[in-house]
Amino acid sequence: MSVNFPASFANQVAPFNPLGRQPVGEEGVDKRETSFKAVTETEETAAGQNRTDRDDRNRDQALSARLSGAGGNLASPAEAEQSPYERDQALREQREIEQLAARDREVRAHERAHASVGGQHTGAPSFNYVRGPDGVSYAVSGEVSVSLSSVPGNPEATLRKAEQIQQAALAPADPSPQDRQVAAQAARMAEQARVEIRVEQQEMQREDAAEKEAAREARAEEERRRDAERAEREEAQRLAEEGRRAIDLNRRLLDIGISDATTSPGSLLDQTI
């Protein structure tokens, strides 16, 4: 996610902390290095933002005052002594300063949009600067680092991350071609995560079906075992009942005097049956 400035300003690029005046919007703010750090607004960052807004307003007011003075009917003694070339040069410098200031605001707003939406998946904005005719460094391009790596073993978290990165890439009002490329990469990352989620869901469904089938088979086996035990009990009860009836019949025969001492045990019952 970066925004490039026209090549005509390439020979004016200044370092991050130039000698003399600090970059516009960063006066009094210590240089910090962050990498893939969540962008959250704390009291310190809020105060820094307030200072940046005040500096922007002060610079704009100063520019307006200088332009008003240049376009007024009365000129200062120094301006009265300027040659037409010098006055024309001063006006060109004023226009260049206005363009640089507008570019500075545009670049900062662009990168802040990326960082604020990207959250923990994006780093802090970094900028490239150009020294203006007034000695002030203006941001003319910038970038926000972003992590496009998946979350190992967690496609759901990967999907959430990819969707957030895609939103962050397209957060500015005018996404650059590189922003759209990052958004496309995040979209592919999200689609891959969705495929992995579907595969996991299908695997879970198969495992669930297998578990249900195993439970069903276990219940059927238990039912068969119970049926076998019930049949054994019923058979045992039937045999016991037949034995009781045979004993009762022998007892009745003895009571009515039908008995053969020579008859072997069980022969009378066998003959009767």
mmCIF file with all atom_site columns, C-alpha atoms in Angstrom, residues 2 9 17 27 35 38 52 55 57 62 66 76 84 111 125 129 180 182 187 210 224 230-232 250 254 259 261:
data_model
loop_
_atom_site.group_PDB
_atom_site.id
_atom_site.type_symbol
_atom_site.label_atom_id
_atom_site.label_alt_id
_atom_site.label_comp_id
_atom_site.label_asym_id
_atom_site.label_entity_id
_atom_site.label_seq_id
_atom_site.pdbx_PDB_ins_code
_atom_site.Cartn_x
_atom_site.Cartn_y
_atom_site.Cartn_z
_atom_site.occupancy
_atom_site.B_iso_or_equiv
_atom_site.pdbx_formal_charge
_atom_site.auth_seq_id
_atom_site.auth_comp_id
_atom_site.auth_asym_id
_atom_site.auth_atom_id
_atom_site.pdbx_PDB_model_num
ATOM 1  C CA . SER A 1 2   ? 1.949   2.959    -1.207  1.00 0.00 ? 2   SER A CA 1
ATOM 2  C CA . PHE A 1 9   ? 10.310  15.846   -7.204  1.00 0.00 ? 9   PHE A CA 1
ATOM 3  C CA . ASN A 1 17  ? 14.579  13.404   10.028  1.00 0.00 ? 17  ASN A CA 1
ATOM 4  C CA . GLU A 1 27  ? 7.040   18.259   14.781  1.00 0.00 ? 27  GLU A CA 1
ATOM 5  C CA . SER A 1 35  ? 6.648   -3.748   12.736  1.00 0.00 ? 35  SER A CA 1
ATOM 6  C CA . ALA A 1 38  ? -1.681  -2.969   15.973  1.00 0.00 ? 38  ALA A CA 1
ATOM 7  C CA . THR A 1 52  ? -0.272  17.412   13.745  1.00 0.00 ? 52  THR A CA 1
ATOM 8  C CA . ASP A 1 55  ? 0.683   22.272   12.756  1.00 0.00 ? 55  ASP A CA 1
ATOM 9  C CA . ARG A 1 57  ? -3.664  24.665   10.540  1.00 0.00 ? 57  ARG A CA 1
ATOM 10 C CA . ALA A 1 62  ? 0.778   31.102   7.228   1.00 0.00 ? 62  ALA A CA 1
ATOM 11 C CA . ARG A 1 66  ? 1.648   35.049   2.548   1.00 0.00 ? 66  ARG A CA 1
ATOM 12 C CA . SER A 1 76  ? 6.390   45.662   1.782   1.00 0.00 ? 76  SER A CA 1
ATOM 13 C CA . PRO A 1 84  ? 9.596   40.830   -11.652 1.00 0.00 ? 84  PRO A CA 1
ATOM 14 C CA . GLU A 1 111 ? -1.991  5.656    4.875   1.00 0.00 ? 111 GLU A CA 1
ATOM 15 C CA . PRO A 1 125 ? 2.582   4.219    8.294   1.00 0.00 ? 125 PRO A CA 1
ATOM 16 C CA . TYR A 1 129 ? 9.575   13.283   2.220   1.00 0.00 ? 129 TYR A CA 1
ATOM 17 C CA . ARG A 1 180 ? -5.849  -3.291   -5.262  1.00 0.00 ? 180 ARG A CA 1
ATOM 18 C CA . VAL A 1 182 ? -2.942  -6.457   -1.997  1.00 0.00 ? 182 VAL A CA 1
ATOM 19 C CA . ALA A 1 187 ? -9.184  -12.268  -1.515  1.00 0.00 ? 187 ALA A CA 1
ATOM 20 C CA . ALA A 1 210 ? -19.040 -42.774  11.348  1.00 0.00 ? 210 ALA A CA 1
ATOM 21 C CA . ARG A 1 224 ? -29.106 -58.847  19.969  1.00 0.00 ? 224 ARG A CA 1
ATOM 22 C CA . ARG A 1 230 ? -34.053 -63.327  27.007  1.00 0.00 ? 230 ARG A CA 1
ATOM 23 C CA . ALA A 1 231 ? -34.379 -66.446  24.861  1.00 0.00 ? 231 ALA A CA 1
ATOM 24 C CA . GLU A 1 232 ? -32.083 -68.391  27.194  1.00 0.00 ? 232 GLU A CA 1
ATOM 25 C CA . ASN A 1 250 ? -45.885 -88.502  39.399  1.00 0.00 ? 250 ASN A CA 1
ATOM 26 C CA . LEU A 1 254 ? -48.721 -92.151  43.603  1.00 0.00 ? 254 LEU A CA 1
ATOM 27 C CA . SER A 1 259 ? -47.127 -97.472  41.348  1.00 0.00 ? 259 SER A CA 1
ATOM 28 C CA . ALA A 1 261 ? -41.902 -100.780 42.267  1.00 0.00 ? 261 ALA A CA 1
#
